[in-house]
Amino acid sequence: IGKNVWKTNVGASAVYFLEEPGEESAYYLGLLYRTNTRGSLSPVDKVSEFKLKTNTFGIFGGLAYSLKEKFVFYYQIGLGLNLFENEDYYEGNPNQEDYFDYLDEPADIKSSELTAIYAIGLSTGIAQEKITVFFEVNGDTGIGDINKSFDELSTHLFGVSLGARYIL
């Protein structure tokens, strides 16, 4: 509904490989937790903005491919649940509909939404192959409407992640 709010996100995931990635693809399942702040800045003024603190819980599946014995390429999709701290999520001028083009009346945000989650990444093993480091592009997109009032609103997250995983 306005300009994107760019904030860091922090999270954790647990991944279970059904088999080791080799020359053929390997399937895996996973769980995800992520916390971040989503929102929009008014395109009209720099004072009005929505900020939703969000906790995301997800379950996903994916495919991994070994690349030249050193790297693993993977992609995953799944479903998640975004839980919003939906108090005090708006700051700025009181007439939201005057400062955000897509609002016909003030927003009344729900406490949760169903979301589709995704990631594409590359990982490599270090420290005797018990720890991997990874780089991935990830995100989620809301399925449905987060606004209790008439206007249709949903959230979207796009991120770039660097991280480490411990292999059991």
PDB file of C-alpha atoms in Angstrom:
ATOM      1  CA  ILE A   1       0.000   0.000   0.000  1.00  0.00           C
ATOM      2  CA  GLY A   2       3.095   2.178   0.138  1.00  0.00           C
ATOM      3  CA  LYS A   3       6.870   1.970   0.117  1.00  0.00           C
ATOM      4  CA  ASN A   4       8.406  -1.180   1.600  1.00  0.00           C
ATOM      5  CA  VAL A   5       9.831  -1.292   5.104  1.00  0.00           C
ATOM      6  CA  TRP A   6      13.233  -3.014   5.013  1.00  0.00           C
ATOM      7  CA  LYS A   7      14.224  -4.628   8.313  1.00  0.00           C
ATOM      8  CA  THR A   8      16.399  -7.549   9.356  1.00  0.00           C
ATOM      9  CA  ASN A   9      14.824 -10.870  10.208  1.00  0.00           C
ATOM     10  CA  VAL A  10      16.107 -13.516  12.564  1.00  0.00           C
ATOM     11  CA  GLY A  11      15.127 -17.140  12.629  1.00  0.00           C
ATOM     12  CA  ALA A  12      15.941 -20.798  12.807  1.00  0.00           C
ATOM     13  CA  SER A  13      15.126 -23.888  10.799  1.00  0.00           C
ATOM     14  CA  ALA A  14      15.427 -27.618  11.252  1.00  0.00           C
ATOM     15  CA  VAL A  15      15.902 -29.763   8.156  1.00  0.00           C
ATOM     16  CA  TYR A  16      15.617 -33.545   7.825  1.00  0.00           C
ATOM     17  CA  PHE A  17      17.056 -35.101   4.659  1.00  0.00           C
ATOM     18  CA  LEU A  18      15.335 -38.305   3.581  1.00  0.00           C
ATOM     19  CA  GLU A  19      18.688 -39.248   1.970  1.00  0.00           C
ATOM     20  CA  GLU A  20      22.044 -37.533   1.443  1.00  0.00           C
ATOM     21  CA  PRO A  21      22.231 -35.215  -1.574  1.00  0.00           C
ATOM     22  CA  GLY A  22      24.223 -37.029  -4.248  1.00  0.00           C
ATOM     23  CA  GLU A  23      24.331 -37.038  -8.009  1.00  0.00           C
ATOM     24  CA  GLU A  24      20.548 -37.365  -7.991  1.00  0.00           C
ATOM     25  CA  SER A  25      18.195 -35.119  -6.086  1.00  0.00           C
ATOM     26  CA  ALA A  26      17.461 -35.687  -2.406  1.00  0.00           C
ATOM     27  CA  TYR A  27      14.161 -34.788  -0.758  1.00  0.00           C
ATOM     28  CA  TYR A  28      13.970 -33.091   2.623  1.00  0.00           C
ATOM     29  CA  LEU A  29      11.419 -31.777   5.104  1.00  0.00           C
ATOM     30  CA  GLY A  30      11.780 -28.831   7.418  1.00  0.00           C
ATOM     31  CA  LEU A  31      10.392 -26.548  10.068  1.00  0.00           C
ATOM     32  CA  LEU A  32      10.878 -22.782  10.146  1.00  0.00           C
ATOM     33  CA  TYR A  33      10.644 -19.979  12.672  1.00  0.00           C
ATOM     34  CA  ARG A  34      11.313 -16.370  11.714  1.00  0.00           C
ATOM     35  CA  THR A  35      10.661 -13.028  13.396  1.00  0.00           C
ATOM     36  CA  ASN A  36      10.694  -9.687  11.604  1.00  0.00           C
ATOM     37  CA  THR A  37       8.937  -6.364  11.127  1.00  0.00           C
ATOM     38  CA  ARG A  38       6.819  -5.796   8.016  1.00  0.00           C
ATOM     39  CA  GLY A  39       5.130  -2.639   6.897  1.00  0.00           C
ATOM     40  CA  SER A  40       4.634   0.230   4.523  1.00  0.00           C
ATOM     41  CA  LEU A  41       5.753   3.836   4.459  1.00  0.00           C
ATOM     42  CA  SER A  42       3.348   6.415   3.116  1.00  0.00           C
ATOM     43  CA  PRO A  43       4.142   7.569  -0.429  1.00  0.00           C
ATOM     44  CA  VAL A  44       2.660  10.969   0.516  1.00  0.00           C
ATOM     45  CA  ASP A  45       4.615  11.843   3.659  1.00  0.00           C
ATOM     46  CA  LYS A  46       7.581  10.392   5.571  1.00  0.00           C
ATOM     47  CA  VAL A  47       5.794  10.280   8.943  1.00  0.00           C
ATOM     48  CA  SER A  48       2.936   7.837   8.343  1.00  0.00           C
ATOM     49  CA  GLU A  49       3.800   4.151   8.388  1.00  0.00           C
ATOM     50  CA  PHE A  50       2.523   0.689   9.246  1.00  0.00           C
ATOM     51  CA  LYS A  51       4.855  -1.590  11.243  1.00  0.00           C
ATOM     52  CA  LEU A  52       3.737  -5.151  12.023  1.00  0.00           C
ATOM     53  CA  LYS A  53       5.967  -7.240  14.249  1.00  0.00           C
ATOM     54  CA  THR A  54       5.585 -10.769  12.872  1.00  0.00           C
ATOM     55  CA  ASN A  55       6.415 -14.294  14.003  1.00  0.00           C
ATOM     56  CA  THR A  56       6.324 -16.854  11.208  1.00  0.00           C
ATOM     57  CA  PHE A  57       6.003 -20.602  11.783  1.00  0.00           C
ATOM     58  CA  GLY A  58       6.256 -22.876   8.757  1.00  0.00           C
ATOM     59  CA  ILE A  59       6.576 -26.383   7.433  1.00  0.00           C
ATOM     60  CA  PHE A  60       8.224 -27.027   4.073  1.00  0.00           C
ATOM     61  CA  GLY A  61       9.585 -29.616   1.711  1.00  0.00           C
ATOM     62  CA  GLY A  62      12.318 -29.364  -0.839  1.00  0.00           C
ATOM     63  CA  LEU A  63      14.864 -30.848  -3.186  1.00  0.00           C
ATOM     64  CA  ALA A  64      18.647 -30.676  -2.868  1.00  0.00           C
ATOM     65  CA  TYR A  65      21.314 -31.412  -5.494  1.00  0.00           C
ATOM     66  CA  SER A  66      25.007 -31.967  -4.884  1.00  0.00           C
ATOM     67  CA  LEU A  67      27.250 -29.758  -7.035  1.00  0.00           C
ATOM     68  CA  LYS A  68      30.875 -30.904  -7.549  1.00  0.00           C
ATOM     69  CA  GLU A  69      31.065 -32.578  -4.103  1.00  0.00           C
ATOM     70  CA  LYS A  70      31.522 -29.232  -2.331  1.00  0.00           C
ATOM     71  CA  PHE A  71      28.229 -27.434  -2.702  1.00  0.00           C
ATOM     72  CA  VAL A  72      24.556 -28.290  -2.382  1.00  0.00           C
ATOM     73  CA  PHE A  73      21.913 -26.381  -4.347  1.00  0.00           C
ATOM     74  CA  TYR A  74      18.424 -26.518  -2.838  1.00  0.00           C
ATOM     75  CA  TYR A  75      14.939 -25.124  -3.168  1.00  0.00           C
ATOM     76  CA  GLN A  76      11.921 -25.427  -0.952  1.00  0.00           C
ATOM     77  CA  ILE A  77       8.266 -24.499  -0.713  1.00  0.00           C
ATOM     78  CA  GLY A  78       5.731 -24.814   2.068  1.00  0.00           C
ATOM     79  CA  LEU A  79       3.019 -23.265   4.179  1.00  0.00           C
ATOM     80  CA  GLY A  80       3.373 -20.934   7.112  1.00  0.00           C
ATOM     81  CA  LEU A  81       1.416 -18.986   9.647  1.00  0.00           C
ATOM     82  CA  ASN A  82       2.239 -15.334  10.322  1.00  0.00           C
ATOM     83  CA  LEU A  83       1.232 -14.148  13.786  1.00  0.00           C
ATOM     84  CA  PHE A  84       1.066 -10.362  14.088  1.00  0.00           C
ATOM     85  CA  GLU A  85       1.494  -8.205  17.156  1.00  0.00           C
ATOM     86  CA  ASN A  86      -1.377  -6.084  15.916  1.00  0.00           C
ATOM     87  CA  GLU A  87      -1.444  -3.356  18.541  1.00  0.00           C
ATOM     88  CA  ASP A  88       0.102   0.028  17.839  1.00  0.00           C
ATOM     89  CA  TYR A  89       0.994  -0.970  14.260  1.00  0.00           C
ATOM     90  CA  TYR A  90       0.244   2.472  12.778  1.00  0.00           C
ATOM     91  CA  GLU A  91       2.119   5.725  13.392  1.00  0.00           C
ATOM     92  CA  GLY A  92       1.439   9.012  11.680  1.00  0.00           C
ATOM     93  CA  ASN A  93      -1.372  11.166  10.390  1.00  0.00           C
ATOM     94  CA  PRO A  94      -4.775   9.936  11.600  1.00  0.00           C
ATOM     95  CA  ASN A  95      -6.533   9.775   8.208  1.00  0.00           C
ATOM     96  CA  GLN A  96      -4.791   6.678   6.792  1.00  0.00           C
ATOM     97  CA  GLU A  97      -6.861   6.711   3.608  1.00  0.00           C
ATOM     98  CA  ASP A  98      -5.434  10.152   2.717  1.00  0.00           C
ATOM     99  CA  TYR A  99      -1.832   8.954   3.055  1.00  0.00           C
ATOM    100  CA  PHE A 100      -2.041   5.448   1.520  1.00  0.00           C
ATOM    101  CA  ASP A 101      -3.441   5.131  -2.021  1.00  0.00           C
ATOM    102  CA  TYR A 102      -5.034   1.697  -1.583  1.00  0.00           C
ATOM    103  CA  LEU A 103      -7.003   2.434   1.590  1.00  0.00           C
ATOM    104  CA  ASP A 104     -10.609   3.598   1.392  1.00  0.00           C
ATOM    105  CA  GLU A 105     -10.983   3.461   5.186  1.00  0.00           C
ATOM    106  CA  PRO A 106      -8.580   2.948   8.116  1.00  0.00           C
ATOM    107  CA  ALA A 107      -6.960  -0.494   8.275  1.00  0.00           C
ATOM    108  CA  ASP A 108      -7.970  -2.944  11.003  1.00  0.00           C
ATOM    109  CA  ILE A 109      -5.330  -5.682  10.897  1.00  0.00           C
ATOM    110  CA  LYS A 110      -6.099  -9.298  11.833  1.00  0.00           C
ATOM    111  CA  SER A 111      -3.865 -11.179  14.263  1.00  0.00           C
ATOM    112  CA  SER A 112      -2.672 -13.827  11.756  1.00  0.00           C
ATOM    113  CA  GLU A 113      -2.512 -14.929   8.128  1.00  0.00           C
ATOM    114  CA  LEU A 114      -1.748 -18.086   6.178  1.00  0.00           C
ATOM    115  CA  THR A 115       1.300 -17.709   3.952  1.00  0.00           C
ATOM    116  CA  ALA A 116       3.212 -19.548   1.228  1.00  0.00           C
ATOM    117  CA  ILE A 117       6.936 -19.790   2.077  1.00  0.00           C
ATOM    118  CA  TYR A 118       9.841 -20.387  -0.311  1.00  0.00           C
ATOM    119  CA  ALA A 119      13.637 -20.414  -0.513  1.00  0.00           C
ATOM    120  CA  ILE A 120      16.394 -21.088  -3.049  1.00  0.00           C
ATOM    121  CA  GLY A 121      19.935 -21.477  -1.807  1.00  0.00           C
ATOM    122  CA  LEU A 122      23.442 -22.847  -1.904  1.00  0.00           C
ATOM    123  CA  SER A 123      25.292 -24.460   1.021  1.00  0.00           C
ATOM    124  CA  THR A 124      28.742 -25.926   1.647  1.00  0.00           C
ATOM    125  CA  GLY A 125      30.210 -27.974   4.467  1.00  0.00           C
ATOM    126  CA  ILE A 126      32.944 -26.721   6.795  1.00  0.00           C
ATOM    127  CA  ALA A 127      34.444 -27.996  10.069  1.00  0.00           C
ATOM    128  CA  GLN A 128      34.634 -31.717   9.271  1.00  0.00           C
ATOM    129  CA  GLU A 129      31.315 -31.608   7.379  1.00  0.00           C
ATOM    130  CA  LYS A 130      29.361 -31.145  10.655  1.00  0.00           C
ATOM    131  CA  ILE A 131      28.643 -27.478  10.032  1.00  0.00           C
ATOM    132  CA  THR A 132      27.379 -26.000   6.770  1.00  0.00           C
ATOM    133  CA  VAL A 133      27.170 -22.372   5.775  1.00  0.00           C
ATOM    134  CA  PHE A 134      24.516 -21.205   3.358  1.00  0.00           C
ATOM    135  CA  PHE A 135      23.360 -18.305   1.233  1.00  0.00           C
ATOM    136  CA  GLU A 136      19.711 -18.182   0.203  1.00  0.00           C
ATOM    137  CA  VAL A 137      16.990 -16.010  -1.240  1.00  0.00           C
ATOM    138  CA  ASN A 138      13.756 -16.551   0.673  1.00  0.00           C
ATOM    139  CA  GLY A 139      10.393 -15.115   1.436  1.00  0.00           C
ATOM    140  CA  ASP A 140       6.719 -15.592   1.859  1.00  0.00           C
ATOM    141  CA  THR A 141       3.523 -14.212   0.465  1.00  0.00           C
ATOM    142  CA  GLY A 142       0.251 -13.920   2.318  1.00  0.00           C
ATOM    143  CA  ILE A 143      -2.663 -16.080   1.243  1.00  0.00           C
ATOM    144  CA  GLY A 144      -5.798 -14.093   1.900  1.00  0.00           C
ATOM    145  CA  ASP A 145      -6.595 -10.750   3.443  1.00  0.00           C
ATOM    146  CA  ILE A 146      -5.088  -9.344   6.675  1.00  0.00           C
ATOM    147  CA  ASN A 147      -7.493  -6.432   6.921  1.00  0.00           C
ATOM    148  CA  LYS A 148     -10.776  -6.866   8.823  1.00  0.00           C
ATOM    149  CA  SER A 149     -12.318  -3.931   6.964  1.00  0.00           C
ATOM    150  CA  PHE A 150     -13.233  -3.764   3.271  1.00  0.00           C
ATOM    151  CA  ASP A 151      -9.826  -3.096   1.661  1.00  0.00           C
ATOM    152  CA  GLU A 152      -7.831  -6.137   0.584  1.00  0.00           C
ATOM    153  CA  LEU A 153      -4.345  -6.201   2.093  1.00  0.00           C
ATOM    154  CA  SER A 154      -1.736  -8.941   2.379  1.00  0.00           C
ATOM    155  CA  THR A 155       1.894  -9.127   3.413  1.00  0.00           C
ATOM    156  CA  HIS A 156       4.945 -10.156   1.419  1.00  0.00           C
ATOM    157  CA  LEU A 157       8.467 -10.849   2.600  1.00  0.00           C
ATOM    158  CA  PHE A 158      11.548 -11.044   0.399  1.00  0.00           C
ATOM    159  CA  GLY A 159      14.920 -11.663   1.992  1.00  0.00           C
ATOM    160  CA  VAL A 160      18.490 -12.681   1.498  1.00  0.00           C
ATOM    161  CA  SER A 161      19.961 -14.887   4.224  1.00  0.00           C
ATOM    162  CA  LEU A 162      23.420 -15.923   5.323  1.00  0.00           C
ATOM    163  CA  GLY A 163      23.648 -18.552   7.998  1.00  0.00           C
ATOM    164  CA  ALA A 164      25.078 -21.741   9.438  1.00  0.00           C
ATOM    165  CA  ARG A 165      23.556 -25.147  10.161  1.00  0.00           C
ATOM    166  CA  TYR A 166      24.761 -27.958  12.391  1.00  0.00           C
ATOM    167  CA  ILE A 167      24.340 -31.459  10.951  1.00  0.00           C
ATOM    168  CA  LEU A 168      23.251 -34.212  13.314  1.00  0.00           C
TER     169      LEU A 168
END
